[in-house]
Short mmCIF file of C-alpha atoms and ligand atoms in Angstrom, two decimals:
data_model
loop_
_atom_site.label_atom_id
_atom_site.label_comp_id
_atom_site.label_asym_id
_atom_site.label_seq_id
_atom_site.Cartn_x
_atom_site.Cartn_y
_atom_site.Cartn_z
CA UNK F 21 0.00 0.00 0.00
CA UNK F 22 1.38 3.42 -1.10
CA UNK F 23 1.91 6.04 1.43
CA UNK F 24 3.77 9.31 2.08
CA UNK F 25 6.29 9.45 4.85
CA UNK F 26 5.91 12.17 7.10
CA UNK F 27 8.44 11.71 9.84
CA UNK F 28 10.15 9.44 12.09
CA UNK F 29 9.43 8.10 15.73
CA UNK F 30 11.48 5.87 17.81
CA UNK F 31 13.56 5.48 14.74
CA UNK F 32 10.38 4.37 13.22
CA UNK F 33 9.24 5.64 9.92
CA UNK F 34 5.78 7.03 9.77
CA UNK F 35 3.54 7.04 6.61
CA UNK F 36 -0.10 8.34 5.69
CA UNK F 37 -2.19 6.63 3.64
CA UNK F 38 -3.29 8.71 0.43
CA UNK F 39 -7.16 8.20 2.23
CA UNK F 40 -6.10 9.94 4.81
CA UNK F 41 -4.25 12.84 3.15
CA UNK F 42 -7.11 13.17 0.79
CA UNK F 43 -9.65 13.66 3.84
CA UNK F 44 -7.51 15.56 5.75
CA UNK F 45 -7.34 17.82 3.39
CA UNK F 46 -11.27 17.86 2.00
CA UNK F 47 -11.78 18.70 5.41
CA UNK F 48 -9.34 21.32 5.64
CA UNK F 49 -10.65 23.17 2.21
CA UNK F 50 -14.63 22.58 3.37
CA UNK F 51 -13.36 23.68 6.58
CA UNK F 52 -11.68 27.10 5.83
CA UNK F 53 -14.43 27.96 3.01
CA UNK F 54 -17.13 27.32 5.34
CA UNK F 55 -14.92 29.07 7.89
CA UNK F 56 -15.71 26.39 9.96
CA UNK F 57 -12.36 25.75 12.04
CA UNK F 58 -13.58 23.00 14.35
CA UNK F 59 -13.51 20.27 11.57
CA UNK F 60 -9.68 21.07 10.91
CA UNK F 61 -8.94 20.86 14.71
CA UNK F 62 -11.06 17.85 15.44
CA UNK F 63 -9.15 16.13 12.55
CA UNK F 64 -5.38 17.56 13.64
CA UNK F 65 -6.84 15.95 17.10
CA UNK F 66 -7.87 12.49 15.42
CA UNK F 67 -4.70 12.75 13.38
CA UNK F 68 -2.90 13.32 17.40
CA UNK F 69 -4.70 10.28 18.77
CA UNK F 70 -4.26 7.59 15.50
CA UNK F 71 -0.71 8.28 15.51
CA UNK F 72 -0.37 7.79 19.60
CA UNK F 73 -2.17 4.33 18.66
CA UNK F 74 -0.05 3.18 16.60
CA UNK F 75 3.03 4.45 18.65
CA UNK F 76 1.31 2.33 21.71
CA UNK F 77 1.44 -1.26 19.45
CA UNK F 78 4.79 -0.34 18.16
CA UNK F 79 6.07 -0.05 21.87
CA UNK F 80 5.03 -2.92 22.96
CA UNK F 81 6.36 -4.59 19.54
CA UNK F 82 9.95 -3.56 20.31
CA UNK F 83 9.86 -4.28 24.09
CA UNK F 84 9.46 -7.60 22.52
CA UNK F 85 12.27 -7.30 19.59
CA UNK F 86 10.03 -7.34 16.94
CA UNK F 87 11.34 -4.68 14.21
CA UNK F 88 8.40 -2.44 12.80
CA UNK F 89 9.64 -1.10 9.22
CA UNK F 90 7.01 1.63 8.99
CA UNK F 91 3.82 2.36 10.28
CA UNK F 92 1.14 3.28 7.88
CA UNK F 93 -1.66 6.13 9.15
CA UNK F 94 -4.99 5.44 7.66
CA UNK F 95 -8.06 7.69 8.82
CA UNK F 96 -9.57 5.13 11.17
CA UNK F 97 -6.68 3.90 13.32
CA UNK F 98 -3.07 2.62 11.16
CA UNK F 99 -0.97 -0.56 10.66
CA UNK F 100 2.21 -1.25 12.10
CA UNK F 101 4.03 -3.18 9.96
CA UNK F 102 6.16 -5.53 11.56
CA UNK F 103 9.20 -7.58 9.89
CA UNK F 104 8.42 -10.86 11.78
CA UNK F 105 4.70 -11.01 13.11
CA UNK F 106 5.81 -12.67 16.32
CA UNK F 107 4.69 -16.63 16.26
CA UNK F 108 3.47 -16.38 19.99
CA UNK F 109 0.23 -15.82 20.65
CA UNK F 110 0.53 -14.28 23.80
CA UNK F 111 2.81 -11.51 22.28
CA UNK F 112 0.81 -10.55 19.37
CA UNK F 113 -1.87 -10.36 21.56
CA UNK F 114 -0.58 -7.81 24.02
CA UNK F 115 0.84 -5.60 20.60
CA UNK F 116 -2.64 -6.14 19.23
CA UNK F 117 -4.01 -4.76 22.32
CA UNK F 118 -1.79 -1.78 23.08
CA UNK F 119 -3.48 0.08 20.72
CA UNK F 120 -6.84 0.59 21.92
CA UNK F 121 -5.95 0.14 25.14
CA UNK F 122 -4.17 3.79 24.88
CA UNK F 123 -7.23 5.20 23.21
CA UNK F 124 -9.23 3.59 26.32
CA UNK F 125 -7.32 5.10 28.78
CA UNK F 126 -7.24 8.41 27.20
CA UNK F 127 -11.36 8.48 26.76
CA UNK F 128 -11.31 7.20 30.71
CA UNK F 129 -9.58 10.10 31.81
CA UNK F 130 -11.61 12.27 29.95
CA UNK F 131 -14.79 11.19 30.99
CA UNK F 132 -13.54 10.93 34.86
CA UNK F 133 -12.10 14.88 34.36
CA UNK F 134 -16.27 15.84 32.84
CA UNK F 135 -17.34 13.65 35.76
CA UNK F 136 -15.77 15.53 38.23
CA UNK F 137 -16.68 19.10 37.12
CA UNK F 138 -20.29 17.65 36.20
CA UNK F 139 -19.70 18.56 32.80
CA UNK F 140 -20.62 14.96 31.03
CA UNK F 141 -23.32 16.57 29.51
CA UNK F 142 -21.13 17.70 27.08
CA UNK F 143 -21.19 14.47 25.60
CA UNK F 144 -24.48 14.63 23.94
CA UNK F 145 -25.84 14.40 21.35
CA UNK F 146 -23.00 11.71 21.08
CA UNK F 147 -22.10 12.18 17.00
CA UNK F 148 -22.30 16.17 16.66
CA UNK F 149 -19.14 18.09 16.00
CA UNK F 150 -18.89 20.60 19.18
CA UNK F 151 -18.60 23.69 17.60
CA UNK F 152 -16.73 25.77 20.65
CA UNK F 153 -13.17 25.49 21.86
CA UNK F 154 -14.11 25.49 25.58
CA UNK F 155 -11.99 23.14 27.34
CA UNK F 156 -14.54 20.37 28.09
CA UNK F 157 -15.87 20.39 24.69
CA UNK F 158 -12.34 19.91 23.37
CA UNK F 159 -12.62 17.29 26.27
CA UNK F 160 -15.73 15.63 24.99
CA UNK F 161 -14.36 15.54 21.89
CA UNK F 162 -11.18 13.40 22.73
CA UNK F 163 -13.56 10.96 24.62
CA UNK F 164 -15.36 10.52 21.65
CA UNK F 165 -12.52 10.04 19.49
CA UNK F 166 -10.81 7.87 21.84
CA UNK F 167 -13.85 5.40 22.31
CA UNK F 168 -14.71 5.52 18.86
CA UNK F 169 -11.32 4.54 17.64
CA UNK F 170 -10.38 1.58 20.74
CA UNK F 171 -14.15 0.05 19.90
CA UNK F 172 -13.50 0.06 15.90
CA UNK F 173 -9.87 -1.42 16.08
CA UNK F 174 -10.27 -3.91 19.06
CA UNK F 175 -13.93 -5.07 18.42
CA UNK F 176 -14.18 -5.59 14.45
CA UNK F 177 -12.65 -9.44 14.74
CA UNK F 178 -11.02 -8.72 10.86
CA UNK F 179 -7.04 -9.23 10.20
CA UNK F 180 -5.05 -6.68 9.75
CA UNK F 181 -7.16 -4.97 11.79
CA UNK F 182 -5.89 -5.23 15.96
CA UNK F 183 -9.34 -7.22 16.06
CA UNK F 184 -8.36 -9.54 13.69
CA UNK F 185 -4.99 -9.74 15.42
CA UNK F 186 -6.33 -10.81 18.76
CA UNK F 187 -8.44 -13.10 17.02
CA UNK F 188 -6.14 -14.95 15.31
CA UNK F 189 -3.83 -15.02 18.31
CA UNK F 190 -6.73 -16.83 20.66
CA UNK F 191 -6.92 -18.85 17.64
CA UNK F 192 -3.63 -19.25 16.96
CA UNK F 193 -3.23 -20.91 20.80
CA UNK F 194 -5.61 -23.73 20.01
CA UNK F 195 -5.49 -24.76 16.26
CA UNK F 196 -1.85 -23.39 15.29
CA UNK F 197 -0.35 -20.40 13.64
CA UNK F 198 -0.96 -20.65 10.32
CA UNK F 199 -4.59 -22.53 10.53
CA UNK F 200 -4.94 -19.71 12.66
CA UNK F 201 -4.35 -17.31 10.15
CA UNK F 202 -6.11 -18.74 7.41
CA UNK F 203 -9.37 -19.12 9.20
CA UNK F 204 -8.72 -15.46 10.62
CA UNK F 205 -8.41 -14.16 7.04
CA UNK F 206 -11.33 -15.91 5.81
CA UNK F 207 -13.49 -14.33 8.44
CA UNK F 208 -12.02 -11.03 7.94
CA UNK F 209 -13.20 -11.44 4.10
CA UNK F 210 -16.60 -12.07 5.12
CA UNK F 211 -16.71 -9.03 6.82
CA UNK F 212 -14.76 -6.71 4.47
CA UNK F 213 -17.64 -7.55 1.89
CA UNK F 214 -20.57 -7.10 4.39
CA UNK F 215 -18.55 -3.66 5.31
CA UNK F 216 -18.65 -2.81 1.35
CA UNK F 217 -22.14 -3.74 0.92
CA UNK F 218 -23.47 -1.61 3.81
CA UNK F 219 -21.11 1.16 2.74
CA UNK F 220 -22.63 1.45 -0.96
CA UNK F 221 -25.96 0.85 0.56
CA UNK F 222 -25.31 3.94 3.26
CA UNK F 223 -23.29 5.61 0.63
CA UNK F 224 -20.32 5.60 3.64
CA UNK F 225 -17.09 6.45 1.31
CA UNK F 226 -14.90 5.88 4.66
CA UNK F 227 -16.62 2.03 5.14
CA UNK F 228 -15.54 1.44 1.58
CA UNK F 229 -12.21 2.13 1.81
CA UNK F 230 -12.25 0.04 4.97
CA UNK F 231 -13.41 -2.71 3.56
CA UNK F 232 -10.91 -2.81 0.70
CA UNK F 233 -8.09 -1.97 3.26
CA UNK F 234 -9.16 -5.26 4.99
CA UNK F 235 -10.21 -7.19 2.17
CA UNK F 236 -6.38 -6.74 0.69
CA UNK F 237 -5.19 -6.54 4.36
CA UNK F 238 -6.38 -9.95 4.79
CA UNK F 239 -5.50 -11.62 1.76
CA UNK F 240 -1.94 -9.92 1.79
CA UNK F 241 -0.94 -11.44 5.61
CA UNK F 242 -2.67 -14.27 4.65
CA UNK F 243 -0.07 -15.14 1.91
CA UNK F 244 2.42 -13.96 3.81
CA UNK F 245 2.27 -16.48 7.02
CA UNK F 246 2.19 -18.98 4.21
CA UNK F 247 4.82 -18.48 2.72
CA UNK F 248 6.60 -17.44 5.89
CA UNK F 249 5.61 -20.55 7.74
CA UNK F 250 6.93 -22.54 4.31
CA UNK F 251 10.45 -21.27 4.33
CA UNK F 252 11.03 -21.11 8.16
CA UNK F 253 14.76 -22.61 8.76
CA UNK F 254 15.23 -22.41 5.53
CA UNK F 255 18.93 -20.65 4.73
CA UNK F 256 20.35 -18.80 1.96
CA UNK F 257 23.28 -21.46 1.46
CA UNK F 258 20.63 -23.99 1.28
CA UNK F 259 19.32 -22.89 -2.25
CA UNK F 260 21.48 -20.66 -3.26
CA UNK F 261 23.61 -21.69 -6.94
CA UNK F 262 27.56 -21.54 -5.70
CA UNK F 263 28.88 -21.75 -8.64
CA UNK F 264 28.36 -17.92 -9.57
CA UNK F 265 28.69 -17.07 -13.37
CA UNK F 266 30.29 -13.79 -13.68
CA UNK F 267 30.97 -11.65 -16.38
CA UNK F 268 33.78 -9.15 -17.28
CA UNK F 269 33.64 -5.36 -17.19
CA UNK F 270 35.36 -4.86 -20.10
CA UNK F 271 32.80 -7.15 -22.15
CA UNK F 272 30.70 -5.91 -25.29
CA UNK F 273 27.16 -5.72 -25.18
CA UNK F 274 27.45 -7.58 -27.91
CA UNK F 275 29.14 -9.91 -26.77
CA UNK F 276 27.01 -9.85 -23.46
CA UNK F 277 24.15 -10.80 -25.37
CA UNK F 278 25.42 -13.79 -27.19
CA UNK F 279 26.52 -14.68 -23.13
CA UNK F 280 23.20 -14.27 -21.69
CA UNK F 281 21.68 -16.42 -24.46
CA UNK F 282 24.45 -19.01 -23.61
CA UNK F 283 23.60 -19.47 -20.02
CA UNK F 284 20.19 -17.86 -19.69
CA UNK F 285 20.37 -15.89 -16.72
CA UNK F 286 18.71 -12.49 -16.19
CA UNK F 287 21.20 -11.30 -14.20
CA UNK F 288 25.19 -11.41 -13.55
CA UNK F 289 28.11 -10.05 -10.93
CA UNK F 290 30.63 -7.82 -12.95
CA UNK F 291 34.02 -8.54 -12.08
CA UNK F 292 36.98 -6.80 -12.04
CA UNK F 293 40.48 -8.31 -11.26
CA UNK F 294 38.44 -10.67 -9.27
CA UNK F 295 36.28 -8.14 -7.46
CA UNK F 296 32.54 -7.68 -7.74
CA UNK F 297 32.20 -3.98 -9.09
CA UNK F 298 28.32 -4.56 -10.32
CA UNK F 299 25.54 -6.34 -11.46
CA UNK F 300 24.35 -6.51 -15.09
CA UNK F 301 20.95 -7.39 -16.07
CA UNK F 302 18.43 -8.03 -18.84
CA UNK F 303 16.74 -5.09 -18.25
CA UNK F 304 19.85 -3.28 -18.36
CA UNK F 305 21.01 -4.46 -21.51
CA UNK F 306 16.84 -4.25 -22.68
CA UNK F 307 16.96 -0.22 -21.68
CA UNK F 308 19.44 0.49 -24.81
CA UNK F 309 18.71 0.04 -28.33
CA UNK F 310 19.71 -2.26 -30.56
CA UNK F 311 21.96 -0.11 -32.93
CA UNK F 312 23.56 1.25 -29.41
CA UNK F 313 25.15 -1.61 -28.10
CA UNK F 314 28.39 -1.31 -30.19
CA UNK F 315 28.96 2.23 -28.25
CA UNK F 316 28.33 0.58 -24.42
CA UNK F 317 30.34 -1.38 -22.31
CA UNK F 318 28.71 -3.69 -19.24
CA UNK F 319 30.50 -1.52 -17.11
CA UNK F 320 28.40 1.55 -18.36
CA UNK F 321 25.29 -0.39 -18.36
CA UNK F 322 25.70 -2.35 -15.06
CA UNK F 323 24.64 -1.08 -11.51
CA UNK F 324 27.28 -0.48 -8.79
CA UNK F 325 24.90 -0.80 -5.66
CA UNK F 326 25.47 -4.76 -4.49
CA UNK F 327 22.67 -5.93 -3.13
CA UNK F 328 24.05 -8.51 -0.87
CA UNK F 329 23.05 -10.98 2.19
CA UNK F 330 25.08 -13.66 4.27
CA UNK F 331 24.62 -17.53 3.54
CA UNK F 332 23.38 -18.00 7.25
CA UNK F 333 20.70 -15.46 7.04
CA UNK F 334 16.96 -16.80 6.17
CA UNK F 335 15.63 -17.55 2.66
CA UNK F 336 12.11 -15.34 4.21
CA UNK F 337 14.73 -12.63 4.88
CA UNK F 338 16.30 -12.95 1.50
CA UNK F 339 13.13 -12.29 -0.36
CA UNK F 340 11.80 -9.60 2.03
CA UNK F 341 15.38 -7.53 0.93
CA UNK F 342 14.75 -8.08 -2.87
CA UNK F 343 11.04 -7.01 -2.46
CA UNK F 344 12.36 -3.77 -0.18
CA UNK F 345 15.12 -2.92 -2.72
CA UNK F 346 13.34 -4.09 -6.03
CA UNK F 347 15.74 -6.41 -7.44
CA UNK F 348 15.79 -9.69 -8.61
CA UNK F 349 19.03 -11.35 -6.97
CA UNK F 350 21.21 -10.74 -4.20
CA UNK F 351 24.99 -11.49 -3.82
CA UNK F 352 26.32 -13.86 -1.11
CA UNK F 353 29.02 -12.52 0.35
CA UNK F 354 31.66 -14.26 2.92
CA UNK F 355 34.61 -12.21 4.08
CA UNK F 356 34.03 -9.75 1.04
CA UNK F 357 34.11 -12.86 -1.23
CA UNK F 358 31.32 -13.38 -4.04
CA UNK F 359 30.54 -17.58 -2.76
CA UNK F 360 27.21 -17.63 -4.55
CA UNK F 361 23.96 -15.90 -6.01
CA UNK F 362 20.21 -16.33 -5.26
CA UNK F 363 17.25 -15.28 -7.03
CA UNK F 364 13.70 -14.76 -6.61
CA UNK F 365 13.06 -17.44 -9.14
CA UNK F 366 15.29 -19.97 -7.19
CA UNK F 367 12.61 -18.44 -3.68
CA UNK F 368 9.61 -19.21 -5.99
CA UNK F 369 10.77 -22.52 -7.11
CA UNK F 370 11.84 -23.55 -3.08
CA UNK F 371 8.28 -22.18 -2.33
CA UNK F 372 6.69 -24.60 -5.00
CA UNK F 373 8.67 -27.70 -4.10
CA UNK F 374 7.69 -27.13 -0.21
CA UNK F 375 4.31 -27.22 -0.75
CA UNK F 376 4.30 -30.36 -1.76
CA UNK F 377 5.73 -31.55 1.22
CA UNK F 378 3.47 -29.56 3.28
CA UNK F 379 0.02 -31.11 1.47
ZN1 LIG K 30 -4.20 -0.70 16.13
#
């Protein structure tokens, strides 16, 4: 899912969701032309509160060691995505939780402070904007947010939502991790399309892009465990081709062509003197034209950022790196010595073969 980074928390980088950017700023516009400046402050407020969320789960997360690459801000709450989901239940669980548990301590202490000064009141009617910046509105107002936003993420049972997550972690304890998840996706489908239907039938644009977020959500982690749980122990060295097929920087395109037609790789380490200087590819040697290639070398063609990863390190790893940096291959490097090449193909093949062993 695209999304615009913003900043950076705890070393963590935080992106918004186009949805969010989009109504953010509808409301802003509608906002300032009506001249109506509670709507902007109500949503810099929600904005305040989804990010806290997501800052609560991705606490917890790395009190456990659990690396969060990003976290994604979506209007109704956000997703932490974390590099390993952690396989115990009980941890995902109290991550899962975190979340609204923040919001529900937040709309506690606001409705204890309006309890106290016998202002609850303000509250009502429960789904009206308060159009006054007196501080128990502004009060009311977080209570509302707060409830509204720990109900909707811990209480709609649909993966990736926290829900989902809790779900599948109660699951998870009795029937396995990835039966778990499978049966926790399938639920959260049924729900995404109920949450579609209702939201063309109440025209509700911000349902609809819920359900899609969970429909994907679902089927996205879904795959994932899969394949995750599939290539678990697996290493690097263990399907990795050690007998790497180089070619020379000084070679012709030409001459690269005739090589790559030879051997059929997409992609090759450049040597020089017996060091790795780049990596020449197909759709390098694709990007110039045909009556070009007698002006290029591989070394003008090829790219000089290696891409690399250790023999010991996991296959699941491996492939996460080529998704992150877009590439195809990755060097294996052992004491700054090329030992051996892997490639998504050789990932998709090992993912094929397991299956069958898995059936
Ligand atoms: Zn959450």
């Amino acid at each position: 899912m695209e999304g615009i980074r913003i900043g950076k928390i705890f070393g963590i980088p935080i992106e918004m969701h186009i949805s969010f950017i989009l109504l953010i700023l509808l409301l802003f516009v509608s906002g300032i032309i009506f001249g109506n400046l509670y709507i902007v402050f109500y949503i810099l407020l929600l904005f305040f509160f989804v990010v806290l969320h997501e800052l609560s789960h991705s606490l917890v997360a790395l009190k456990y060691g659990v690396k969060i690459d990003r976290i994604m801000l979506l209007p109704f709450g956000g997703v932490a995505s974390m590099k390993d989901i952690p396989r115990e239940p009980k941890k995902e669980l109290r991550i899962a939780i975190a979340g609204p548990l923040m919001n529900f301590l937040f709309a506690l202490i606001s409705f204890l402070i309006l309890y106290a000064f016998n202002k609850v009141e303000r509250l009502f009617p429960f789904f009206m904007i308060s159009q006054t910046f007196e501080f128990f509105d502004i009060l009311a107002t977080v209570f509302k947010i707060n409830l509204i936003l720990g109900i909707f993420n811990l209480f709609v049972p649909a993966l990736p939502m926290d829900g989902g997550r809790v779900l599948r972690a109660i699951l998870a304890m009795r029937i396995g991790f990835l039966r778990a998840t499978e049966l926790s996706a399938g639920i959260a489908k049924i729900i995404a399309v109920a949450m579609f239907m209702i939201g063309i039938l109440s025209l509700n644009p911000l349902l609809l892009l819920i359900s899609f977020f969970v429909y994907i959500g679902a089927e996205q982690e879904s795959k994932f465990i899969y394949i995750s749980t599939l290539l678990s122990g697996l290493k690097v060295e263990d399907i990795m081709t050690a007998d790497v097929i180089t070619v020379s920087k000084d070679m012709s395109l030409e001459e690269l062509y005739v090589f790559m037609l030879k051997h059929r790789h997409m992609g090759y380490p450049v040597v020089d003197d017996g060091r790795v200087v780049g990596v020449v590819t197909f759709s390098d040697l694709s990007q110039i034209r045909r009556e070009d290639w007698g002006r290029f070398k591989v070394e003008d063609i090829m790219s000089t950022k290696l891409i690399t990863c250790r023999k010991d390190e996991e296959v699941l790893d491996a492939l996460m790196k080529m998704n992150r940096e877009n590439v195809g291959r990755l060097l294996v490097f052992e004491n700054d010595k090329l030992i051996g090449i892997i490639t998504r193909t050789d990932i998709i093949r090992a993912i094929e073969i397991l299956r069958l062993g898995k059936a």
